Every structure is written in C-alpha cells, then in structure tokens.
PDB file of C-alpha atoms in Angstrom:
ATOM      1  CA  UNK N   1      17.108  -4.160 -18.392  1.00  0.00           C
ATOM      2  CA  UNK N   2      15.173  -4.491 -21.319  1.00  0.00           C
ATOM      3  CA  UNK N   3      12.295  -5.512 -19.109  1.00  0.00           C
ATOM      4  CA  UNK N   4      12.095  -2.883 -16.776  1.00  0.00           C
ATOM      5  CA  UNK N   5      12.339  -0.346 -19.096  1.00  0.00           C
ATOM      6  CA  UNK N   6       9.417  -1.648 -20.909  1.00  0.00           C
ATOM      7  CA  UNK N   7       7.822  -1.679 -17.441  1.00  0.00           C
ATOM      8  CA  UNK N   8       8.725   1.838 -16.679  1.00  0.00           C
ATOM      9  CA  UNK N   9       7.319   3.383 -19.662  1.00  0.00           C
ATOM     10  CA  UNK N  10       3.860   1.308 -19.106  1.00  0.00           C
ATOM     11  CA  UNK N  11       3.562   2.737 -15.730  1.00  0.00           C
ATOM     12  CA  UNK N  12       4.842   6.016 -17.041  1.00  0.00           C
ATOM     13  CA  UNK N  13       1.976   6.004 -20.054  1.00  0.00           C
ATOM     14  CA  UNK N  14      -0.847   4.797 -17.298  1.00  0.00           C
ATOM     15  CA  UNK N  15      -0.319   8.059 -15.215  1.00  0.00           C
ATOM     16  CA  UNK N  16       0.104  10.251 -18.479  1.00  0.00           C
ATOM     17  CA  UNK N  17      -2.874   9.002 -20.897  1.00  0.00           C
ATOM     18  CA  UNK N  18      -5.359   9.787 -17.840  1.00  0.00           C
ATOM     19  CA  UNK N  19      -3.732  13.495 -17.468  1.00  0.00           C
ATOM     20  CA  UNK N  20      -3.793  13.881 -20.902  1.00  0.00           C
ATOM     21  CA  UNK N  21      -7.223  13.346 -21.149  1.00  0.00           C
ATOM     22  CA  UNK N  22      -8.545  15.583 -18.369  1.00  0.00           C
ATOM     23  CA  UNK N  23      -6.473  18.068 -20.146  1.00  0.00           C
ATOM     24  CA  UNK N  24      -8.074  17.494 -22.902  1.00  0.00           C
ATOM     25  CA  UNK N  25     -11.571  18.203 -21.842  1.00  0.00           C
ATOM     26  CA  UNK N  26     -10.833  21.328 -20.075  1.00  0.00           C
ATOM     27  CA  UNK N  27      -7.438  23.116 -21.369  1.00  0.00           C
ATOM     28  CA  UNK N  28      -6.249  25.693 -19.562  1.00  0.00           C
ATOM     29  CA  UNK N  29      -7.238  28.038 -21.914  1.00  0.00           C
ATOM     30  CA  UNK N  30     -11.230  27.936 -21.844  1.00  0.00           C
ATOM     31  CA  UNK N  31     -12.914  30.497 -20.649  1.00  0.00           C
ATOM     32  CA  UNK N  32     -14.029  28.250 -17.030  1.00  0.00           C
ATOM     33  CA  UNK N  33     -10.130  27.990 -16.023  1.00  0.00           C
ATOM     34  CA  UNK N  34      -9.530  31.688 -16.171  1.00  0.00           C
ATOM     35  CA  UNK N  35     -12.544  32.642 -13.582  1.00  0.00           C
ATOM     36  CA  UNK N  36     -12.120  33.724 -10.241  1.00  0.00           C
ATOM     37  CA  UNK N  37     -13.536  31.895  -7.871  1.00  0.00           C
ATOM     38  CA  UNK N  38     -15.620  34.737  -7.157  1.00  0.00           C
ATOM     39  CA  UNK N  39     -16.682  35.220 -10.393  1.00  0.00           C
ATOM     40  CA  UNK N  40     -17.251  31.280 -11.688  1.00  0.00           C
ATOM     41  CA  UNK N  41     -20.711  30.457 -12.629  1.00  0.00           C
ATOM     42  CA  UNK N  42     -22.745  28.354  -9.684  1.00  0.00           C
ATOM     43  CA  UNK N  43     -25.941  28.455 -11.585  1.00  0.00           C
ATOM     44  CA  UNK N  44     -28.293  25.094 -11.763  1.00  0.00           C
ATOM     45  CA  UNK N  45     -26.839  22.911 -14.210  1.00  0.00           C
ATOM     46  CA  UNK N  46     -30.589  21.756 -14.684  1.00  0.00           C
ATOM     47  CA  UNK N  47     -29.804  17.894 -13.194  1.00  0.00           C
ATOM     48  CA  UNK N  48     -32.165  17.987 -10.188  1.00  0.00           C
ATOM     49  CA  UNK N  49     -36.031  17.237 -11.069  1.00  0.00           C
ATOM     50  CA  UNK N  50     -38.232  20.779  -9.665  1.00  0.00           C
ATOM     51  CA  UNK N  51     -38.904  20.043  -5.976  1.00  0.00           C
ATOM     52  CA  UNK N  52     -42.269  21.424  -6.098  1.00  0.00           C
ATOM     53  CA  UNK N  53     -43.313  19.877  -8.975  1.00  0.00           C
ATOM     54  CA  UNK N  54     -42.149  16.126  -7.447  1.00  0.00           C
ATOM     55  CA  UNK N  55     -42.807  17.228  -4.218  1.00  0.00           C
ATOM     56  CA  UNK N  56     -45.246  14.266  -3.474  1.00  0.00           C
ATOM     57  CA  UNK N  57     -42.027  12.097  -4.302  1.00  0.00           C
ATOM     58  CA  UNK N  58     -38.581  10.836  -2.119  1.00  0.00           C
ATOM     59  CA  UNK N  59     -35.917  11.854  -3.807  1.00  0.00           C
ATOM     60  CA  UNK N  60     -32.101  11.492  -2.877  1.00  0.00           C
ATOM     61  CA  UNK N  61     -28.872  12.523  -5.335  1.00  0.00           C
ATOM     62  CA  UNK N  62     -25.145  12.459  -5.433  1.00  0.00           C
ATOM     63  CA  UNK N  63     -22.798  14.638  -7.715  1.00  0.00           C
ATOM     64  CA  UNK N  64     -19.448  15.065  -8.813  1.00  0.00           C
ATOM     65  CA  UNK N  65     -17.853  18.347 -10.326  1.00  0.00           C
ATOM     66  CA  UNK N  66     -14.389  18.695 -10.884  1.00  0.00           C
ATOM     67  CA  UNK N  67     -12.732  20.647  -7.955  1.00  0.00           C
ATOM     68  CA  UNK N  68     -11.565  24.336  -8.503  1.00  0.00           C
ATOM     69  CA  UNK N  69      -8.701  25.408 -10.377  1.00  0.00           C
ATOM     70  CA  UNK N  70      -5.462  23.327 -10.960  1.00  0.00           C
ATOM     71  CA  UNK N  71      -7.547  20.634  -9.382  1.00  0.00           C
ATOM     72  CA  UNK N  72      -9.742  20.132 -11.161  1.00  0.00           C
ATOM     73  CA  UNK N  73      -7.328  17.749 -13.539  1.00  0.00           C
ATOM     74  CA  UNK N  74      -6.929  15.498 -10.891  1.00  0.00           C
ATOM     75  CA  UNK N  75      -9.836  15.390  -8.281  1.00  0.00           C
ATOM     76  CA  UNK N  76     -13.410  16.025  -7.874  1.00  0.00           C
ATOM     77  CA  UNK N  77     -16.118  17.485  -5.246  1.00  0.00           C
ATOM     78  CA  UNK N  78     -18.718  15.348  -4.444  1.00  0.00           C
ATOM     79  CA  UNK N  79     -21.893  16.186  -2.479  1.00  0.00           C
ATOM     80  CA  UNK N  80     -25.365  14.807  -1.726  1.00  0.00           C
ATOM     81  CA  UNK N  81     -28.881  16.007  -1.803  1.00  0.00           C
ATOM     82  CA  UNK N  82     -32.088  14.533  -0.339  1.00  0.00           C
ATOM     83  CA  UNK N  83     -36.202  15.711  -0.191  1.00  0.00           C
ATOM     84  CA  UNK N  84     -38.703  13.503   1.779  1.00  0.00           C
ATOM     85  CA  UNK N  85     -41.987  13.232   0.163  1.00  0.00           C
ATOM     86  CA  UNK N  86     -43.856  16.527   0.699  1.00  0.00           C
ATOM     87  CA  UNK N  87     -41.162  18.587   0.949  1.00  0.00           C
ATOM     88  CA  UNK N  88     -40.680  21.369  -1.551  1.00  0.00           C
ATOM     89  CA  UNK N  89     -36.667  22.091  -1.389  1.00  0.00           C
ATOM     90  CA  UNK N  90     -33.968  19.735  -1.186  1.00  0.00           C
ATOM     91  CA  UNK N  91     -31.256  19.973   1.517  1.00  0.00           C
ATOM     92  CA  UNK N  92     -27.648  19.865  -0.018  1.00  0.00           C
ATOM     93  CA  UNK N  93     -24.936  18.487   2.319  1.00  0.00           C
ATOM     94  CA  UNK N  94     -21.303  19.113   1.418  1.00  0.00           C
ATOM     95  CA  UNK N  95     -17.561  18.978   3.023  1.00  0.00           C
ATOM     96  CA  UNK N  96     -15.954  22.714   2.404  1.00  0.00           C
ATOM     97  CA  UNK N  97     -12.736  23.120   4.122  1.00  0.00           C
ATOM     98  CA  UNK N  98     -12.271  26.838   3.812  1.00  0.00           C
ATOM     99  CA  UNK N  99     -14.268  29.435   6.344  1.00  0.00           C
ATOM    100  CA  UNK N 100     -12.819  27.296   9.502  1.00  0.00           C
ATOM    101  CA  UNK N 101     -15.160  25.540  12.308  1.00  0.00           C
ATOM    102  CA  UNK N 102     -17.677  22.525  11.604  1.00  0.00           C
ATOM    103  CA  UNK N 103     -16.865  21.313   7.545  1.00  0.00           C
ATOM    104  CA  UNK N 104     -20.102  19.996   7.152  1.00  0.00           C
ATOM    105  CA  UNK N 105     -22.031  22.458   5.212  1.00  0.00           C
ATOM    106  CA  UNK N 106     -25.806  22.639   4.687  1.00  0.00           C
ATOM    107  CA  UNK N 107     -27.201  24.099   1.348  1.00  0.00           C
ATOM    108  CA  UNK N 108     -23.435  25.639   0.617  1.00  0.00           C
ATOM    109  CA  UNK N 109     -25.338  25.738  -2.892  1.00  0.00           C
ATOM    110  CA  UNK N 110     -27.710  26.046  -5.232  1.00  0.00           C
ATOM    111  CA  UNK N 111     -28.747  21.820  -5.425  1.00  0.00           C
ATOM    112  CA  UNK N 112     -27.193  21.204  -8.620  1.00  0.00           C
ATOM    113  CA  UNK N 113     -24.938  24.033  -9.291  1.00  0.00           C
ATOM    114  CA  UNK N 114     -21.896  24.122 -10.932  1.00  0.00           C
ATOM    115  CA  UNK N 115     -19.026  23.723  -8.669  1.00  0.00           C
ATOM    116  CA  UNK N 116     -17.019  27.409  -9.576  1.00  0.00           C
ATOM    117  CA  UNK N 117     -17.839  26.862 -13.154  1.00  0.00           C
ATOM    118  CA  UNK N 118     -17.367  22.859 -13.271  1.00  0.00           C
ATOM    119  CA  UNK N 119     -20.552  21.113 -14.274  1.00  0.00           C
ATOM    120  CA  UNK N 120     -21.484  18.081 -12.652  1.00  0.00           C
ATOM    121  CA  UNK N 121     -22.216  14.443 -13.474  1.00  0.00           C
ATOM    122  CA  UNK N 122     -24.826  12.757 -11.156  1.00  0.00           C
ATOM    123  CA  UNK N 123     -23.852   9.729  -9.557  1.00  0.00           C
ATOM    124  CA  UNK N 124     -26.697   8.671  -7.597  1.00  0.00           C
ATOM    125  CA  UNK N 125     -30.339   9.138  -8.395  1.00  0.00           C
ATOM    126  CA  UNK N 126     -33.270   7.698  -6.420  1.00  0.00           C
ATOM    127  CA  UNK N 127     -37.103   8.215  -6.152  1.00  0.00           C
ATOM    128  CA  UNK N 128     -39.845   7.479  -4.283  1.00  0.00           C
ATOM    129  CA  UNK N 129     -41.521   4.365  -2.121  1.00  0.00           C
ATOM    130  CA  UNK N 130     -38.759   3.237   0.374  1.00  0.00           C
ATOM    131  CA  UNK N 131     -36.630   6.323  -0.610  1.00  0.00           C
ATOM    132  CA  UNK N 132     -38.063   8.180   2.576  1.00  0.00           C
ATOM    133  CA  UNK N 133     -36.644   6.110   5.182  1.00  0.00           C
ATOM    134  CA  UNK N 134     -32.757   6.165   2.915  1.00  0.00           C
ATOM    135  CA  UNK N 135     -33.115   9.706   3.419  1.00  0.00           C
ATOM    136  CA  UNK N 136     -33.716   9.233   7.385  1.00  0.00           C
ATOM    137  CA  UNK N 137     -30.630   6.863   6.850  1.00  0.00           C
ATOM    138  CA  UNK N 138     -28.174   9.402   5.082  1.00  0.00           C
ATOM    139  CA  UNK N 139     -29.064  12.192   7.731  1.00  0.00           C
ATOM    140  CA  UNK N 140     -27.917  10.036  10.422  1.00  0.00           C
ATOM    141  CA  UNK N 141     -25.068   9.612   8.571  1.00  0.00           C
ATOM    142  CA  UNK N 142     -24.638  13.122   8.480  1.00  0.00           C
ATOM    143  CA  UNK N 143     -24.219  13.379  12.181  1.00  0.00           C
ATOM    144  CA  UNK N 144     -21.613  10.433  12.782  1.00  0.00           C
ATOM    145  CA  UNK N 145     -19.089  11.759  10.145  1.00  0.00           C
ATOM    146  CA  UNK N 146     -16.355  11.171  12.577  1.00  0.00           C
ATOM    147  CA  UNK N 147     -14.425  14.144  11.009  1.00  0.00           C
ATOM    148  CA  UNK N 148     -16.654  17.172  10.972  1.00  0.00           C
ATOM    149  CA  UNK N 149     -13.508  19.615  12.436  1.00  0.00           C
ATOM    150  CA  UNK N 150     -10.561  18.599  10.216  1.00  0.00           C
ATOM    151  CA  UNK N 151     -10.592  18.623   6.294  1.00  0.00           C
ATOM    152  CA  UNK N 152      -7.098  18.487   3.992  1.00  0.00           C
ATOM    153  CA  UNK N 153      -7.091  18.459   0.294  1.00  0.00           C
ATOM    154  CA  UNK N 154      -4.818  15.803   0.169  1.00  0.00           C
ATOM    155  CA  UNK N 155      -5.108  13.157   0.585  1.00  0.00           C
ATOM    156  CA  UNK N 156      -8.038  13.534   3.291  1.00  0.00           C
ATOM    157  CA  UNK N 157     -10.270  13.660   5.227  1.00  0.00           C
ATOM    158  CA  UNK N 158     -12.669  16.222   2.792  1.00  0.00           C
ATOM    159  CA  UNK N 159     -15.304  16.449   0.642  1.00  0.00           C
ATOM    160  CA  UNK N 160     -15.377  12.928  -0.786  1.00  0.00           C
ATOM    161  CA  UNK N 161     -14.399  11.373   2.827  1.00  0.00           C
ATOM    162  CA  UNK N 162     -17.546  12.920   3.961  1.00  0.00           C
ATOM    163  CA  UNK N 163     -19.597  11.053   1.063  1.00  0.00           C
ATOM    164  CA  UNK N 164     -17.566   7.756   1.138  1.00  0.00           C
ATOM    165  CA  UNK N 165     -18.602   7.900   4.834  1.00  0.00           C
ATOM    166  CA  UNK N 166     -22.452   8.168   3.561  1.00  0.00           C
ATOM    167  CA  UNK N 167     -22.064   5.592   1.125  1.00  0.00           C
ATOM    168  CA  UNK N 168     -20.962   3.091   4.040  1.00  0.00           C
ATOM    169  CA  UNK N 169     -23.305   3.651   6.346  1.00  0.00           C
ATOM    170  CA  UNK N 170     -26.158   4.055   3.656  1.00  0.00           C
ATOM    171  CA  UNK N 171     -25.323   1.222   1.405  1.00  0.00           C
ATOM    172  CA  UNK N 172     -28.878   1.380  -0.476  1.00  0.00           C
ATOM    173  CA  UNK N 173     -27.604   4.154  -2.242  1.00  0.00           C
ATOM    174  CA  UNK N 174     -25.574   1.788  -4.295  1.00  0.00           C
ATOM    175  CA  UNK N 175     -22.752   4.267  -4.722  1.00  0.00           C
ATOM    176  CA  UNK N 176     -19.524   4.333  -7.144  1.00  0.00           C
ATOM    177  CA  UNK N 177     -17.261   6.752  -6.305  1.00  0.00           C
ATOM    178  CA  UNK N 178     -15.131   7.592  -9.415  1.00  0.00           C
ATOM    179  CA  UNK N 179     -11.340   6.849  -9.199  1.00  0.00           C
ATOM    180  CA  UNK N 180     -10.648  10.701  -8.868  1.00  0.00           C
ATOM    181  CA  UNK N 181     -12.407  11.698  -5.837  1.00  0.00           C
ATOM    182  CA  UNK N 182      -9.678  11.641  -3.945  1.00  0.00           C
ATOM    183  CA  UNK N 183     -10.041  10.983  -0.037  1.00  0.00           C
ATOM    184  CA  UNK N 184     -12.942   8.360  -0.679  1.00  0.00           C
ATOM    185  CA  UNK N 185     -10.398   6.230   0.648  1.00  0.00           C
ATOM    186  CA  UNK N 186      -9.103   8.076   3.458  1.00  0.00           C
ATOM    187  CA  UNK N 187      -8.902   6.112   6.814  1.00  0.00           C
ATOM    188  CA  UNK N 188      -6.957   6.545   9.549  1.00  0.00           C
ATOM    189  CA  UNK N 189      -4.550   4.031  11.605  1.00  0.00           C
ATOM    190  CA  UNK N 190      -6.939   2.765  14.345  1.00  0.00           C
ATOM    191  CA  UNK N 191      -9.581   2.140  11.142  1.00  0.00           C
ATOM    192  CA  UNK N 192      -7.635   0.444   8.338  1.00  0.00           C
ATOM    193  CA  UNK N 193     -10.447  -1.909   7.706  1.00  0.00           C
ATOM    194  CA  UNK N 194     -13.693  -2.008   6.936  1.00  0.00           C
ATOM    195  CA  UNK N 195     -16.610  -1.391   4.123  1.00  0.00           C
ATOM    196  CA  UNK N 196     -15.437  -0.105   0.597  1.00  0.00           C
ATOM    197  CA  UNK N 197     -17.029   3.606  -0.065  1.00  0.00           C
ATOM    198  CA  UNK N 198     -20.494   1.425  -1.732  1.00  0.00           C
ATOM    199  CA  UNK N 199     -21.086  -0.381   1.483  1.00  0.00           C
ATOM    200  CA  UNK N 200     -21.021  -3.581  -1.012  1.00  0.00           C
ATOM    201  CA  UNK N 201     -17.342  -4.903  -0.661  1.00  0.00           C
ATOM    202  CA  UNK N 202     -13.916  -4.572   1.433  1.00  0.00           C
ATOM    203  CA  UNK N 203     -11.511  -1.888   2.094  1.00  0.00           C
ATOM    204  CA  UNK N 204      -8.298  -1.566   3.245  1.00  0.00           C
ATOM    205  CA  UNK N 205      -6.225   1.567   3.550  1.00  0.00           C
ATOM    206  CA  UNK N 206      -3.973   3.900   5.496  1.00  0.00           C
ATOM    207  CA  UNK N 207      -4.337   7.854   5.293  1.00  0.00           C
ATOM    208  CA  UNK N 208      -6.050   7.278   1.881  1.00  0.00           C
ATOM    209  CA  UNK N 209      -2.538   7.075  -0.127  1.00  0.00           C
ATOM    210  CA  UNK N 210      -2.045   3.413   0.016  1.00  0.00           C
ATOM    211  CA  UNK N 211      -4.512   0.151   0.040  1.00  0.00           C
ATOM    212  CA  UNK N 212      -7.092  -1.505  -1.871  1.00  0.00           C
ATOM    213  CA  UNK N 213     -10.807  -1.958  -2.495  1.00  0.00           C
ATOM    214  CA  UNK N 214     -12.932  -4.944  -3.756  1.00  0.00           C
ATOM    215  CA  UNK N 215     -16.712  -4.126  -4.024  1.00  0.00           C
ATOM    216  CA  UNK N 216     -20.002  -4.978  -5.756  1.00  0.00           C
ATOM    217  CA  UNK N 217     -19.884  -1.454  -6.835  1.00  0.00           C
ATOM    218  CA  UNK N 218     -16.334  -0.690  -7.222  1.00  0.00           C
ATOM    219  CA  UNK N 219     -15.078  -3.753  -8.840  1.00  0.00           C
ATOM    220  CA  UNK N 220     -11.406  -4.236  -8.358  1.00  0.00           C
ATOM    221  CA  UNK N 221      -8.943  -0.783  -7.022  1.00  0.00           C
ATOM    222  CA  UNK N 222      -5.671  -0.363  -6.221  1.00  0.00           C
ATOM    223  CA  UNK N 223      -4.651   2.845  -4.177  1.00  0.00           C
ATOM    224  CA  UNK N 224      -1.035   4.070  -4.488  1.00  0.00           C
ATOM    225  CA  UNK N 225      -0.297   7.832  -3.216  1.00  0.00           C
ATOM    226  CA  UNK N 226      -3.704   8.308  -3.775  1.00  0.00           C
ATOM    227  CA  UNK N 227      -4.189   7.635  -7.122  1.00  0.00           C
ATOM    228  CA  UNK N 228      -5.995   4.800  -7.757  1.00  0.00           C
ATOM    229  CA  UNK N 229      -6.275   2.257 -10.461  1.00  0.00           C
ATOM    230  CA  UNK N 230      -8.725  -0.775 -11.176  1.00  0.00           C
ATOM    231  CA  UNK N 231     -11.854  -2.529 -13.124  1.00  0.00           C
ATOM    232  CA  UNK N 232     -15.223  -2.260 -12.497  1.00  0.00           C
ATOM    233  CA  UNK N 233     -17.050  -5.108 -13.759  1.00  0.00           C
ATOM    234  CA  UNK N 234     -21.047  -4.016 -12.493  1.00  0.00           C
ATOM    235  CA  UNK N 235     -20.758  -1.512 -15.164  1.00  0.00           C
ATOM    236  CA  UNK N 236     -17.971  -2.651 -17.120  1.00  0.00           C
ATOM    237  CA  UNK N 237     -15.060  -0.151 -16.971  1.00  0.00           C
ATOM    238  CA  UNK N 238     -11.301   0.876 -16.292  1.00  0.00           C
ATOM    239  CA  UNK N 239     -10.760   2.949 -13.352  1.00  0.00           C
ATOM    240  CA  UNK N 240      -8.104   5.604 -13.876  1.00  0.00           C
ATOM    241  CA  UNK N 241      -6.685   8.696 -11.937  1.00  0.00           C
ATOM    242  CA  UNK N 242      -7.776  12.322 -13.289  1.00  0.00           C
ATOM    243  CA  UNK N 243     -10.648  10.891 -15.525  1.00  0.00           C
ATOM    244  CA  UNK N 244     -12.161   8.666 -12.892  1.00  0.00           C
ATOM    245  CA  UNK N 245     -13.497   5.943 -15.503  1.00  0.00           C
ATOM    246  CA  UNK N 246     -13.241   4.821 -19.151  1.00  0.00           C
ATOM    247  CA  UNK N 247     -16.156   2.572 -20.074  1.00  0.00           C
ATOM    248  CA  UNK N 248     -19.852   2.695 -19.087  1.00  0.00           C
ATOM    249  CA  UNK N 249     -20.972   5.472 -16.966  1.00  0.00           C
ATOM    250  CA  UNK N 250     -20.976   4.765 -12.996  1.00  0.00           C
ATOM    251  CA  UNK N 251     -24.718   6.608 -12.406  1.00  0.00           C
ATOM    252  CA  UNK N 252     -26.816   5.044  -9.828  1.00  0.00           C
ATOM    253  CA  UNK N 253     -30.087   3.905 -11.434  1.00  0.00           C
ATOM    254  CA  UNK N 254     -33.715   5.065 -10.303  1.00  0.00           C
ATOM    255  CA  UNK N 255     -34.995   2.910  -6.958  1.00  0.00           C
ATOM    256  CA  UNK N 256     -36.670  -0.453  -8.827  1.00  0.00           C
ATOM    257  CA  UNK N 257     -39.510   0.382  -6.831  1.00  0.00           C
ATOM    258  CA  UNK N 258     -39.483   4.171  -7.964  1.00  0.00           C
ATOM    259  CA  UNK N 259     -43.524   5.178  -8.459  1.00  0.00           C
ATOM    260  CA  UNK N 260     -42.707   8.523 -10.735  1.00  0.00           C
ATOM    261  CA  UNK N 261     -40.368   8.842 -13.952  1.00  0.00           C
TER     262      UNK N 261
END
C-alpha cells in the first residue's frame, strides 16, 4: 500500500510541477491573458532576419507560441516560414482550424508575430547554400498534408500535425518538437507506424493520445492521453507536458554550410 501510494503521488507531482510552472510564467493575471483575441498584440517579435536585407540568402524557420487563452498552459502553435534566395518576403504556412474550408493557411501572419499576444521561441533556423532546394522540399510537403479539411484541438490533427508532417517528410530540418505541441503525434489507425515528427527515429501511436517515440532528435517519449513525457539526450533535457522541456534549449542550429551570419 505503502508503495503505491508513494507511486501515486510521483505521478501526481510529474503532472503538477510542469502546470505549475507554465503557470508560473504567465499567471492569469498579466495583462496578455486578459486580451481579446481581437485585441492581442500580433506584432513582429523581431526573430526573423529582414528579408530584403538577406534577400541574396535561403532561409527556412519554425516557431512555437503558446496557443490562445486557457491553452496556452498546456499546448503550443507551431508554424513554418521559408524565402528562396532572391526573394524579398517570406511565406508563412500555418494550420488554423477556425474560418472552415482548407486549414492550411498561407501568410495567416505577420512572419514572426506573436501568436494573440504569446511570443514565440524559434525552433528551427537555417540559411543559405543547400537551404534552397529544403525549401522546394517543405513546399511539397505542404501539398501532401493528408489532412488539409479536418483540424481538432485535441488531440489532432492541427497545427502541430501539420508541422510534424513537415518535419517527416523534410528531415533536413532537424526538427524537435517540444513535448507540448500537442497533435505532433497524431496518427490515425491505418498509419500507426512510421517516422518520429524529426524524420530521425521511430514512432508509434494511435489518435495522438497513446504511443511512443525514439528519435535522433527527440530522444526517448512516452505519449499517454496526449501528454507526453521523456529525455532528450542530443541536447540533453527532460521532456515534460505544459513546459515542453527542462534542460538545454531544443533550437535547430544554422545549416553547417550556412554562407551568411
């Protein structure tokens, strides 16, 4: 008995210390959680490099901003953006599931804005020789998402389905998803199997609320009602729900063959 109470309050403290956390950094009582979200901030959070300025350089990058509203304690929205050399404006592509139709949105935002007052950490960040033909890579990607109609909250498919679906099919982005992006994990019965969200490791996983995930990039995750829990060892870390990651930050280095700083 004595056991399994221990046991009980060590599972109990694993799902609470994360919350408490994420609480923590944004309380309900700062100015951000009591905006509309027609009145939030979406300004640049000043991440992206000036497209015109780099515009002789390749450039792709992923974000993360906690989602709106009660949310944003437990999940975030995660989107991509990609120039080709000599272009002068990136091209943003999220998953937004209100407004009805096709999910897929193109330039929903401003590149790098805040996410209805949530500022965002960059996840990925690549430039220039051999970054050209990624980008031709993560457009075609774009096209096969094989759920461009149908988007749910919880536990999937949405926003971070759409980019775990990029990051297998485009696996030179080298991308971590953080433990709370919830529906990086979605998959549905006929595809239980298959490449972890990094393209680097293993996956398996029904409806995105039970599995697990072994990767290059990802380390070591467990998936239980979609909250998921594990180690990364690349950049040494414990993946939690709510706070994604405690340890070394999970941002995607520069290309080793980048030709700009």
């Amino acid at each position: 008995m004595k056991r399994r109470t221990t046991l009980l309050l060590g599972l109990a403290m694993v799902l609470i210390l994360p919350f408490g956390i994420s609480l923590a950094q944004n309380p309900p009582g700062a100015p951000d959680a009591s905006q509309s979200w027609r009145t939030a901030p979406r300004h640049s959070a000043g991440l992206a490099p000036d497209p015109v300025a780099n515009a002789d350089t390749a450039i792709i990058e992923v974000y993360a901003a906690p989602t709106y509203s009660w949310r944003r304690y437990f999940a975030v929205h995660t989107w991509i953006i990609v120039k080709h050399s000599g272009e002068t404006a990136f091209t943003r592509y999220d998953v937004v599931g209100w407004g009805g139709g096709n999910v897929i949105r193109t330039n929903y935002a401003l590149p790098d804005g805040l996410w209805f007052g949530a500022q965002p950490q960059m996840l990925v960040d690549l430039r220039g020789k051999g970054v050209d033909a990624i980008i031709d890579d993560v457009k075609k990607a774009v096209q096969s998402y094989p759920y461009p109609q149908q988007y749910r909250s919880y536990p999937g498919p949405n926003s971070n389905t759409f980019i775990a679906h990029i990051g297998r099919e485009v696996p030179a982005l080298d991308l971590d998803m953080p433990a709370n992006a919830i529906g990086k994990d979605y998959r549905d019965i006929s595809n239980p199997v298959g490449l972890s969200p990094s393209g680097t490791g293993v996956q398996a996983n029904l409806f995105g609320v039970l599995g697990f995930t072994a990767g290059l990039e990802e380390g070591l995750e467990i998936n239980f009602l979609g909250l998921n829990f594990g180690i990364d060892f690349n950049r040494p870390a414990i993946r939690l729900p709510s706070i994604g990651r405690l340890g070394l930050p999970n941002t995607g280095s520069l290309a080793a063959n980048a030709d700009t700083p």
